[in-house]
Short mmCIF file of C-alpha atoms and ligand atoms in Angstrom, two decimals:
data_model
loop_
_atom_site.label_atom_id
_atom_site.label_comp_id
_atom_site.label_asym_id
_atom_site.label_seq_id
_atom_site.Cartn_x
_atom_site.Cartn_y
_atom_site.Cartn_z
CA MET V 1 -13.00 -31.73 -13.52
CA ASN V 2 -9.55 -30.68 -12.78
CA LEU V 3 -8.74 -27.74 -10.19
CA GLN V 4 -8.45 -25.06 -12.45
CA ASP V 5 -12.05 -25.70 -14.20
CA LYS V 6 -13.42 -26.24 -10.56
CA ASP V 7 -12.01 -22.88 -9.43
CA LEU V 8 -13.55 -21.10 -12.61
CA LYS V 9 -16.81 -22.86 -11.73
CA TYR V 10 -17.15 -21.32 -8.26
CA ILE V 11 -14.72 -18.27 -7.77
CA TRP V 12 -15.01 -14.76 -8.91
CA HIS V 13 -11.65 -13.39 -8.37
CA PRO V 14 -10.88 -9.95 -7.04
CA CYS V 15 -9.68 -7.27 -9.28
CA SER V 16 -10.09 -9.35 -12.63
CA GLN V 17 -12.00 -9.43 -15.70
CA MET V 18 -12.86 -13.23 -15.48
CA LYS V 19 -12.83 -13.64 -19.35
CA ASP V 20 -9.03 -13.00 -19.32
CA TYR V 21 -8.84 -16.29 -17.12
CA GLU V 22 -9.98 -18.16 -20.27
CA GLU V 23 -6.67 -17.67 -21.97
CA LEU V 24 -4.60 -17.55 -18.39
CA LEU V 25 -6.00 -20.11 -16.21
CA PRO V 26 -5.64 -19.55 -12.52
CA ILE V 27 -2.35 -20.85 -11.10
CA VAL V 28 -3.09 -23.18 -8.08
CA ILE V 29 -0.40 -22.66 -5.43
CA GLU V 30 0.20 -25.43 -3.04
CA ARG V 31 2.86 -24.06 -0.71
CA GLY V 32 5.27 -21.33 -0.31
CA GLU V 33 8.62 -20.59 1.26
CA GLY V 34 10.53 -17.46 1.66
CA VAL V 35 10.19 -15.54 -1.65
CA TYR V 36 8.92 -18.42 -3.70
CA LEU V 37 5.72 -20.09 -4.36
CA TYR V 38 5.09 -23.52 -5.52
CA ASP V 39 2.20 -24.66 -7.73
CA ASP V 40 0.50 -27.96 -8.10
CA LYS V 41 2.43 -28.78 -11.38
CA GLY V 42 5.93 -28.36 -9.38
CA ARG V 43 6.47 -24.74 -10.98
CA ARG V 44 8.11 -22.22 -8.90
CA PHE V 45 7.45 -18.64 -8.85
CA LEU V 46 9.40 -15.88 -7.37
CA ASP V 47 6.93 -13.58 -5.43
CA ILE V 48 8.41 -10.08 -6.38
CA ILE V 49 5.40 -8.20 -5.37
CA SER V 50 4.81 -9.94 -2.00
CA SER V 51 1.66 -11.10 -2.85
CA TRP V 52 -0.23 -7.97 -3.01
CA TRP V 53 2.45 -6.02 -1.04
CA CYS V 54 1.65 -7.68 2.32
CA ASN V 55 4.03 -10.62 2.47
CA LEU V 56 6.76 -8.63 4.47
CA LEU V 57 9.10 -11.42 5.65
CA GLY V 58 8.70 -14.54 3.40
CA HIS V 59 6.13 -17.01 2.80
CA THR V 60 5.66 -19.38 5.63
CA ASN V 61 8.21 -17.52 7.70
CA PRO V 62 8.83 -19.81 10.67
CA VAL V 63 9.00 -17.55 13.36
CA ILE V 64 5.51 -15.96 12.56
CA SER V 65 4.07 -19.46 11.69
CA GLN V 66 5.25 -20.66 15.61
CA ARG V 67 3.68 -17.51 17.08
CA ILE V 68 0.28 -18.25 15.42
CA LYS V 69 0.48 -22.09 16.20
CA GLU V 70 1.08 -21.05 20.02
CA GLN V 71 -1.74 -18.73 19.91
CA LEU V 72 -4.02 -21.14 18.27
CA ASN V 73 -3.64 -23.49 21.13
CA ARG V 74 -4.63 -20.89 23.75
CA LEU V 75 -7.21 -18.59 22.31
CA GLU V 76 -8.56 -17.91 18.80
CA HIS V 77 -10.78 -15.10 19.36
CA VAL V 78 -12.78 -13.17 21.88
CA ILE V 79 -15.11 -10.14 21.91
CA PHE V 80 -13.00 -7.11 22.15
CA ALA V 81 -15.54 -4.91 23.71
CA ASN V 82 -14.86 -5.20 27.62
CA PHE V 83 -12.65 -7.97 26.99
CA THR V 84 -8.78 -7.70 26.25
CA HIS V 85 -5.91 -9.93 25.65
CA CYS V 86 -2.17 -10.04 26.25
CA GLU V 87 -1.24 -10.12 22.60
CA ALA V 88 -3.14 -6.87 21.64
CA ILE V 89 -1.63 -5.01 24.65
CA GLU V 90 1.87 -6.31 23.85
CA LEU V 91 1.58 -5.42 20.42
CA CYS V 92 0.43 -1.62 21.27
CA GLU V 93 3.26 -1.49 23.85
CA ARG V 94 5.85 -2.55 21.44
CA LEU V 95 4.64 -0.54 18.44
CA VAL V 96 4.39 2.74 20.29
CA GLN V 97 8.23 2.77 20.31
CA TYR V 98 8.39 2.91 16.59
CA LEU V 99 5.34 4.98 15.68
CA PRO V 100 6.03 8.72 15.03
CA ALA V 101 5.54 10.82 18.29
CA GLY V 102 2.10 11.28 19.93
CA LEU V 103 0.41 8.08 18.34
CA ILE V 104 -0.53 6.26 21.31
CA LYS V 105 -4.01 5.21 20.96
CA PHE V 106 -4.98 1.96 19.14
CA HIS V 107 -8.16 1.24 17.23
CA PHE V 108 -8.43 -2.38 15.93
CA ASN V 109 -9.84 -3.20 12.42
CA ASP V 110 -9.57 -6.15 10.23
CA ASN V 111 -8.36 -5.12 6.74
CA GLY V 112 -6.87 -1.84 5.20
CA SER V 113 -9.99 -0.38 3.88
CA ALA V 114 -11.82 -0.81 7.18
CA SER V 115 -9.13 1.04 8.91
CA VAL V 116 -9.42 4.03 6.42
CA GLU V 117 -13.20 3.98 6.99
CA CYS V 118 -12.46 4.16 10.75
CA ALA V 119 -10.05 7.25 10.37
CA LEU V 120 -12.56 8.99 8.22
CA LYS V 121 -15.41 8.38 10.69
CA MET V 122 -13.14 9.27 13.82
CA SER V 123 -11.96 12.65 12.26
CA PHE V 124 -15.53 13.62 11.28
CA GLN V 125 -16.83 12.83 14.68
CA TYR V 126 -13.82 14.42 16.25
CA GLN V 127 -14.67 17.86 14.48
CA GLN V 128 -18.30 17.69 15.51
CA GLN V 129 -17.47 17.02 18.98
CA ILE V 130 -14.93 19.81 19.45
CA GLY V 131 -17.83 22.11 18.09
CA GLN V 132 -16.31 22.49 14.39
CA MET V 133 -19.66 21.55 12.95
CA GLN V 134 -18.89 23.04 9.66
CA ARG V 135 -16.05 20.83 9.05
CA ARG V 136 -17.57 18.04 7.01
CA LYS V 137 -15.56 17.65 4.00
CA PHE V 138 -12.26 15.27 3.28
CA MET V 139 -9.40 16.36 1.27
CA CYS V 140 -6.91 14.06 -0.78
CA LEU V 141 -4.54 13.89 -3.46
CA SER V 142 -5.41 12.94 -6.91
CA ASP V 143 -4.55 9.50 -8.07
CA GLY V 144 -4.80 8.18 -4.48
CA TYR V 145 -5.81 4.82 -3.23
CA HIS V 146 -7.11 4.00 0.23
CA GLY V 147 -9.20 0.80 -0.41
CA GLU V 148 -12.46 -0.05 -1.95
CA THR V 149 -15.27 0.12 0.48
CA LEU V 150 -17.60 3.24 -0.38
CA GLY V 151 -15.83 5.74 2.19
CA ALA V 152 -12.32 4.54 1.31
CA LEU V 153 -13.30 4.84 -2.39
CA SER V 154 -14.50 8.46 -1.88
CA VAL V 155 -11.04 9.51 -0.79
CA GLY V 156 -9.47 7.38 -3.67
CA THR V 157 -9.25 8.97 -6.99
CA LEU V 158 -8.22 6.60 -9.37
CA ASP V 159 -10.99 6.46 -12.03
CA LEU V 160 -10.20 2.57 -12.48
CA TYR V 161 -11.64 1.89 -9.16
CA ALA V 162 -14.14 4.65 -8.23
CA LYS V 163 -15.36 6.38 -11.38
CA LEU V 164 -18.32 4.04 -11.87
CA TYR V 165 -19.55 4.57 -8.20
CA GLN V 166 -19.23 8.41 -8.19
CA PRO V 167 -23.13 8.84 -7.59
CA LEU V 168 -22.63 6.86 -4.40
CA LEU V 169 -19.44 8.46 -2.93
CA ILE V 170 -19.18 11.27 -0.52
CA GLU V 171 -18.01 14.63 -1.88
CA THR V 172 -14.31 15.34 -1.50
CA LYS V 173 -11.79 17.99 -2.34
CA GLN V 174 -8.95 16.77 -4.54
CA ILE V 175 -5.36 18.43 -4.40
CA VAL V 176 -3.33 17.76 -7.81
CA ALA V 177 -0.70 15.18 -6.59
CA PRO V 178 3.19 15.47 -7.12
CA ASP V 179 4.02 13.61 -10.17
CA CYS V 180 7.85 13.95 -10.05
CA TYR V 181 8.48 11.93 -13.35
CA ARG V 182 6.22 14.12 -15.18
CA CYS V 183 6.75 17.28 -13.10
CA LEU V 184 4.51 20.04 -14.15
CA PHE V 185 7.21 22.64 -13.06
CA GLN V 186 10.17 20.95 -14.97
CA LYS V 187 11.89 20.40 -11.51
CA ASP V 188 13.64 17.05 -10.09
CA ARG V 189 12.36 15.28 -7.01
CA GLN V 190 16.27 15.34 -5.58
CA ASN V 191 16.28 18.96 -5.23
CA CYS V 192 12.89 20.75 -5.73
CA SER V 193 11.10 22.84 -3.20
CA CYS V 194 7.96 21.13 -3.87
CA GLU V 195 6.73 23.70 -6.19
CA CYS V 196 3.52 21.55 -6.96
CA PHE V 197 2.49 22.19 -3.22
CA ILE V 198 0.80 25.37 -4.50
CA PHE V 199 -2.21 23.30 -5.52
CA ALA V 200 -2.36 22.32 -1.91
CA GLU V 201 -2.26 25.72 -0.78
CA LYS V 202 -4.71 26.85 -3.08
CA THR V 203 -7.35 24.03 -2.20
CA PHE V 204 -6.75 24.73 1.48
CA ALA V 205 -7.25 28.67 1.01
CA GLU V 206 -10.71 27.39 -0.43
CA TYR V 207 -11.92 24.66 1.53
CA GLY V 208 -9.48 24.49 4.65
CA GLU V 209 -12.09 26.10 6.95
CA THR V 210 -14.79 23.43 6.06
CA ALA V 211 -12.64 20.37 6.12
CA CYS V 212 -12.31 17.74 8.60
CA ALA V 213 -9.27 15.80 7.45
CA MET V 214 -6.69 15.31 4.91
CA ILE V 215 -5.62 11.66 3.86
CA VAL V 216 -2.31 11.06 2.21
CA GLU V 217 -0.35 8.14 1.04
CA PRO V 218 3.13 9.28 2.31
CA LEU V 219 5.99 9.47 -0.10
CA LEU V 220 4.62 6.47 -2.34
CA GLN V 221 1.36 6.61 -4.28
CA GLY V 222 1.40 2.93 -4.78
CA SER V 223 -1.79 2.13 -6.84
CA ALA V 224 -1.06 5.09 -8.99
CA GLY V 225 1.92 3.38 -10.33
CA MET V 226 4.41 3.55 -7.51
CA ARG V 227 4.81 7.15 -7.76
CA MET V 228 7.32 8.60 -5.49
CA TYR V 229 7.60 12.22 -3.91
CA PRO V 230 9.84 14.06 -1.30
CA SER V 231 9.24 14.06 2.00
CA LEU V 232 9.39 17.92 2.17
CA TYR V 233 5.93 17.67 0.81
CA LEU V 234 4.75 15.95 3.88
CA ARG V 235 6.35 18.55 6.27
CA LYS V 236 4.58 21.31 4.46
CA LEU V 237 1.25 19.58 4.43
CA ARG V 238 1.56 18.94 8.28
CA ALA V 239 1.94 22.69 8.51
CA LEU V 240 -0.91 23.58 6.33
CA CYS V 241 -3.13 21.06 8.09
CA ASN V 242 -1.97 22.86 11.69
CA GLN V 243 -2.61 26.26 9.99
CA TYR V 244 -6.33 25.55 9.02
CA GLY V 245 -7.12 23.03 11.90
CA VAL V 246 -7.48 19.97 9.34
CA LEU V 247 -6.56 16.61 10.69
CA LEU V 248 -3.62 14.77 8.84
CA ILE V 249 -4.36 11.07 8.27
CA ALA V 250 -1.67 9.03 7.05
CA ASP V 251 -2.35 6.05 5.05
CA GLU V 252 0.71 3.69 5.81
CA ILE V 253 -0.94 0.62 4.70
CA ALA V 254 1.56 0.12 1.92
CA THR V 255 4.48 1.89 3.07
CA GLY V 256 4.69 0.75 6.98
CA PHE V 257 7.07 -1.82 8.41
CA GLY V 258 10.23 -0.87 6.53
CA ARG V 259 9.02 -0.95 2.97
CA THR V 260 10.29 2.48 2.40
CA GLY V 261 13.64 1.81 4.11
CA LYS V 262 12.60 3.22 7.57
CA MET V 263 9.74 1.74 9.77
CA PHE V 264 7.22 4.16 8.40
CA ALA V 265 7.29 6.64 5.54
CA PHE V 266 6.44 9.35 7.88
CA ASP V 267 9.89 8.73 9.58
CA TYR V 268 11.44 10.54 6.66
CA ALA V 269 9.46 13.81 7.11
CA ASN V 270 10.19 13.87 11.04
CA VAL V 271 6.66 15.07 11.72
CA SER V 272 3.52 13.01 13.04
CA PRO V 273 0.08 12.43 11.51
CA ASP V 274 -2.83 12.88 13.63
CA ILE V 275 -4.06 9.44 12.52
CA MET V 276 -2.35 6.67 11.04
CA CYS V 277 -3.76 3.48 9.21
CA LEU V 278 -1.46 0.37 9.26
CA SER V 279 -2.53 -3.13 7.55
CA LYS V 280 -0.42 -5.29 4.88
CA GLY V 281 2.87 -5.61 6.22
CA LEU V 282 1.52 -5.59 9.93
CA THR V 283 0.91 -9.39 10.12
CA GLY V 284 3.66 -10.21 7.52
CA GLY V 285 0.57 -11.32 5.26
CA PHE V 286 -0.44 -14.13 7.33
CA LEU V 287 -3.77 -12.84 8.70
CA PRO V 288 -6.15 -9.94 8.10
CA MET V 289 -5.61 -7.15 10.58
CA SER V 290 -5.42 -3.26 10.60
CA LEU V 291 -4.87 -0.70 13.06
CA THR V 292 -6.10 3.02 13.23
CA ILE V 293 -3.67 4.74 15.64
CA THR V 294 -4.27 8.26 16.95
CA THR V 295 -3.47 10.68 19.61
CA ASP V 296 -4.61 11.50 23.17
CA ARG V 297 -6.14 14.89 21.86
CA ILE V 298 -8.55 12.97 19.36
CA TYR V 299 -9.16 10.26 21.96
CA HIS V 300 -10.12 12.54 24.57
CA ALA V 301 -12.80 14.15 22.45
CA PHE V 302 -14.75 10.91 22.67
CA TYR V 303 -14.39 10.42 26.41
CA GLY V 304 -17.11 11.29 28.62
CA ASP V 305 -20.00 10.20 30.70
CA TYR V 306 -22.16 7.66 28.52
CA HIS V 307 -25.35 9.92 28.37
CA GLN V 308 -23.12 12.54 26.44
CA HIS V 309 -23.20 10.07 23.60
CA ILE V 310 -19.67 10.80 22.25
CA ALA V 311 -18.32 7.41 22.17
CA PHE V 312 -16.92 6.10 18.90
CA MET V 313 -19.58 3.29 17.83
CA HIS V 314 -17.30 1.55 15.34
CA SER V 315 -16.68 -1.98 15.53
CA HIS V 316 -15.77 -5.06 13.42
CA THR V 317 -16.54 -8.57 14.60
CA TYR V 318 -12.81 -9.64 14.04
CA ALA V 319 -11.49 -6.50 15.69
CA GLY V 320 -8.51 -7.34 17.88
CA ASN V 321 -8.35 -10.85 16.79
CA PRO V 322 -5.60 -12.60 18.86
CA LEU V 323 -4.25 -14.70 16.12
CA GLY V 324 -3.68 -11.53 13.97
CA CYS V 325 -1.93 -10.18 17.08
CA ALA V 326 0.35 -13.00 17.31
CA ALA V 327 1.21 -12.76 13.73
CA ALA V 328 2.07 -9.05 14.20
CA LEU V 329 4.28 -9.91 17.51
CA GLY V 330 5.95 -12.52 15.34
CA VAL V 331 6.66 -9.80 12.70
CA LEU V 332 8.25 -7.45 15.22
CA ASP V 333 10.16 -10.30 16.67
CA VAL V 334 11.70 -10.98 13.07
CA LEU V 335 12.32 -7.27 12.40
CA GLU V 336 14.08 -6.61 15.84
CA ASN V 337 16.25 -10.10 16.05
CA GLU V 338 17.37 -10.43 12.45
CA ASN V 339 18.35 -6.77 11.58
CA ILE V 340 15.89 -6.90 8.67
CA LEU V 341 15.68 -3.08 7.90
CA ASP V 342 19.69 -2.75 7.75
CA LEU V 343 19.85 -5.78 5.48
CA ALA V 344 16.95 -4.56 3.20
CA THR V 345 18.68 -1.37 2.78
CA LYS V 346 21.70 -3.26 1.46
CA ARG V 347 19.45 -5.12 -0.97
CA SER V 348 17.79 -2.07 -2.12
CA PHE V 349 21.29 -0.62 -3.18
CA TYR V 350 22.10 -3.89 -4.62
CA LEU V 351 18.70 -3.90 -6.59
CA THR V 352 19.19 -0.22 -7.81
CA LYS V 353 22.36 -0.96 -9.20
CA LYS V 354 21.25 -4.00 -11.14
CA LEU V 355 18.04 -2.52 -12.58
CA ASN V 356 20.23 0.78 -13.65
CA GLU V 357 22.85 -1.69 -15.24
CA ALA V 358 20.30 -3.69 -16.82
CA LEU V 359 17.68 -1.00 -18.00
CA GLY V 360 19.26 2.53 -17.47
CA ASN V 361 19.45 2.97 -21.27
CA HIS V 362 16.61 0.88 -22.34
CA GLN V 363 14.61 2.57 -25.07
CA ASN V 364 11.25 2.06 -23.38
CA VAL V 365 12.29 2.63 -19.89
CA GLY V 366 11.20 6.32 -18.81
CA GLU V 367 12.26 6.15 -15.24
CA ILE V 368 13.48 3.68 -12.49
CA ARG V 369 12.64 5.10 -9.21
CA HIS V 370 12.83 3.62 -5.84
CA LEU V 371 12.11 3.96 -2.33
CA GLY V 372 13.67 1.39 0.29
CA LEU V 373 13.30 -1.84 -1.61
CA ILE V 374 10.33 -0.73 -3.79
CA HIS V 375 11.49 -0.23 -7.20
CA ALA V 376 9.21 1.06 -10.13
CA ILE V 377 10.09 0.55 -13.94
CA GLU V 378 8.02 3.15 -15.81
CA LEU V 379 7.61 1.83 -19.47
CA VAL V 380 7.08 4.66 -22.10
CA ALA V 381 6.69 4.35 -25.99
CA ASP V 382 9.28 7.26 -26.29
CA ARG V 383 11.96 8.00 -23.63
CA GLN V 384 12.21 11.55 -24.79
CA THR V 385 8.78 12.67 -24.73
CA LYS V 386 7.54 10.40 -21.95
CA LYS V 387 4.78 9.34 -24.30
CA LYS V 388 2.88 6.48 -22.80
CA PHE V 389 2.09 3.23 -24.74
CA ASN V 390 -1.34 2.91 -26.10
CA SER V 391 -3.11 1.41 -22.97
CA SER V 392 -5.08 -1.00 -25.26
CA TRP V 393 -1.96 -2.77 -26.17
CA ARG V 394 -1.85 -3.92 -22.42
CA ILE V 395 2.20 -3.98 -22.65
CA GLY V 396 2.21 -4.64 -18.73
CA TYR V 397 -0.06 -7.34 -18.76
CA GLN V 398 1.64 -9.06 -21.56
CA ILE V 399 4.96 -8.80 -19.76
CA TYR V 400 3.01 -10.18 -16.71
CA LYS V 401 2.17 -13.17 -18.70
CA LYS V 402 5.65 -13.68 -20.09
CA ALA V 403 7.16 -13.28 -16.73
CA LEU V 404 4.76 -16.02 -15.32
CA GLU V 405 5.92 -18.46 -17.87
CA LEU V 406 9.40 -17.62 -16.76
CA GLY V 407 8.69 -18.29 -12.98
CA LEU V 408 8.38 -14.50 -11.79
CA LEU V 409 5.48 -13.18 -10.31
CA LEU V 410 5.46 -9.50 -11.39
CA ARG V 411 2.26 -7.75 -11.52
CA PRO V 412 2.38 -4.43 -13.09
CA LEU V 413 0.21 -1.44 -12.48
CA GLY V 414 -0.76 -0.56 -16.29
CA ASP V 415 2.66 -0.21 -17.91
CA ILE V 416 4.76 0.33 -14.69
CA LEU V 417 6.62 -2.88 -13.72
CA TYR V 418 7.53 -2.81 -9.98
CA PHE V 419 9.48 -4.96 -7.52
CA ASN V 420 8.09 -4.75 -3.91
CA PRO V 421 9.67 -8.21 -2.74
CA PRO V 422 9.67 -9.62 0.83
CA LEU V 423 12.30 -7.74 2.70
CA ILE V 424 14.38 -10.98 3.27
CA ILE V 425 14.90 -11.34 -0.44
CA THR V 426 18.82 -12.47 -1.04
CA GLU V 427 21.24 -10.77 -3.60
CA SER V 428 21.04 -14.02 -5.80
CA GLN V 429 17.29 -13.94 -5.81
CA ILE V 430 17.53 -10.18 -7.09
CA ASP V 431 19.67 -11.34 -10.02
CA GLU V 432 17.10 -14.07 -10.78
CA ALA V 433 14.23 -11.43 -10.60
CA VAL V 434 16.12 -8.83 -12.71
CA VAL V 435 17.21 -11.52 -15.37
CA LYS V 436 13.68 -13.02 -15.63
CA CYS V 437 11.98 -9.53 -15.66
CA LEU V 438 14.39 -8.68 -18.50
CA GLN V 439 13.70 -11.51 -20.40
CA ALA V 440 10.05 -10.91 -20.32
CA MET V 441 10.36 -7.27 -21.28
CA ASP V 442 12.48 -8.27 -24.08
CA SER V 443 10.27 -10.88 -25.38
CA VAL V 444 7.23 -8.50 -25.22
CA LEU V 445 9.15 -5.11 -26.15
CA GLY V 446 11.29 -6.78 -28.75
CA LYS V 447 8.14 -6.31 -30.93
CA SER V 448 7.64 -2.91 -29.93
CA ARG V 449 8.35 -1.41 -33.24
CA ASN V 450 5.60 -3.32 -34.56
CA TYR V 451 3.50 -1.72 -31.92
CA GLU V 452 4.65 1.64 -33.09
CA LYS V 453 3.27 0.92 -36.49
CA ARG V 454 -0.10 -0.10 -35.26
C1 PLP N 501 -4.18 -1.91 0.11
C2 PLP N 501 -4.33 -0.55 0.41
C3 PLP N 501 -5.51 -0.05 0.98
C4 PLP N 501 -6.53 -0.97 1.24
O1 PLP N 501 -6.34 -2.36 2.07
P1 PLP N 501 -7.28 -3.58 1.92
O2 PLP N 501 -6.90 -4.41 2.96
O3 PLP N 501 -7.05 -4.12 0.77
O4 PLP N 501 -8.63 -3.25 2.02
C5 PLP N 501 -5.64 1.08 1.31
N1 PLP N 501 -4.46 2.05 1.31
C6 PLP N 501 -3.24 1.68 0.72
C7 PLP N 501 -2.32 2.76 0.26
C8 PLP N 501 -3.15 0.24 0.41
O5 PLP N 501 -2.10 0.03 -0.32
#
């Protein structure tokens, strides 16, 4: 039996209709280097999506690999209750310099969803322990994504992931999210006043006194289709949360570590959240780890004599894993020593230019938007009306399959193609990705007139 058949015999892949694998067999990757992955048949794929947005600095980045190897010889894991280690301490000490002001207490978890669960429980318990017993609800934006465990799904609002499980989920109050491409107020994200913030004000007026926290994906709603909105929205949200005594949770799992052009998306807003969730880029995509970081004020609501029973009883076995911490230290080394953010900014200008030259006038490209190196191409059936393609045509999926044939790993969100490459991508690699993306689009959309007739 070949590897692919064996895979299908045993493995239930994430986020997949396994029947699709009948015609698109799993690709067996043998090794990776920089932006490239190599399979067992000698084919090369340019990983323009950073392998689910986590590979920050290239596959098998030598600095990060070395850090982990050294750590492996010293200590692989230790219980994190009552015990600690230098790697965790150094990581916090170094991260504090980059984090928005006030975020100084670190809770370690082992994946993004777990850090969101932790943030939700932490804010709920905080409100209880400061006597705000009526604050039990969570607020969130529509079309948000915060992970896939039941708590994280509750504050996520994408039907694709959450709808079926509704009966199991905690009740939340949703605020209509900014949707700048299809702005309800016919404004433009460069110079609007966040007219859509009225939806937040209305929801807070109704539920602000009974809400414990509001969670938000700052500036970028990733899974919603790389939707991007102005930082003014975050500033307004910060003020509104202050006004009502609602905690603000920043889910920077996708946006952290330079993805948006600054270290954190909240840096654009010049305000601090009360709690921040980090994962994905944290370890450069090497090992599963996450952080839930908060303020002294919140931390102290849990601090007291044992018999008060106000401790935060939340733990994961692999919390604070030293290998994960070593990987995260490697990431900081590379970011600091190799001038990565400045380089990424230059590359992002280049990518914007290339995509606009290639696709600016394409009849099926509704918008090309970007934030840092993250670029999204929203495909539409009609540019003028912004009408979407019939989703049953699975245009994005077909482009994905074509791109794979061409050696580009491009995994669209519905009909939204996006580039979210490792920050170390070079100009010639950008050229390669843009050419292959165009070829894949042409081969699928060249037939788009036929689609119109169907
Ligand atoms: C990926 C992601 C999560 C979930 O992280 P996992 O490690 O996959 O559980 C949560 N929020 C955002 C914004 C994400 O992009």
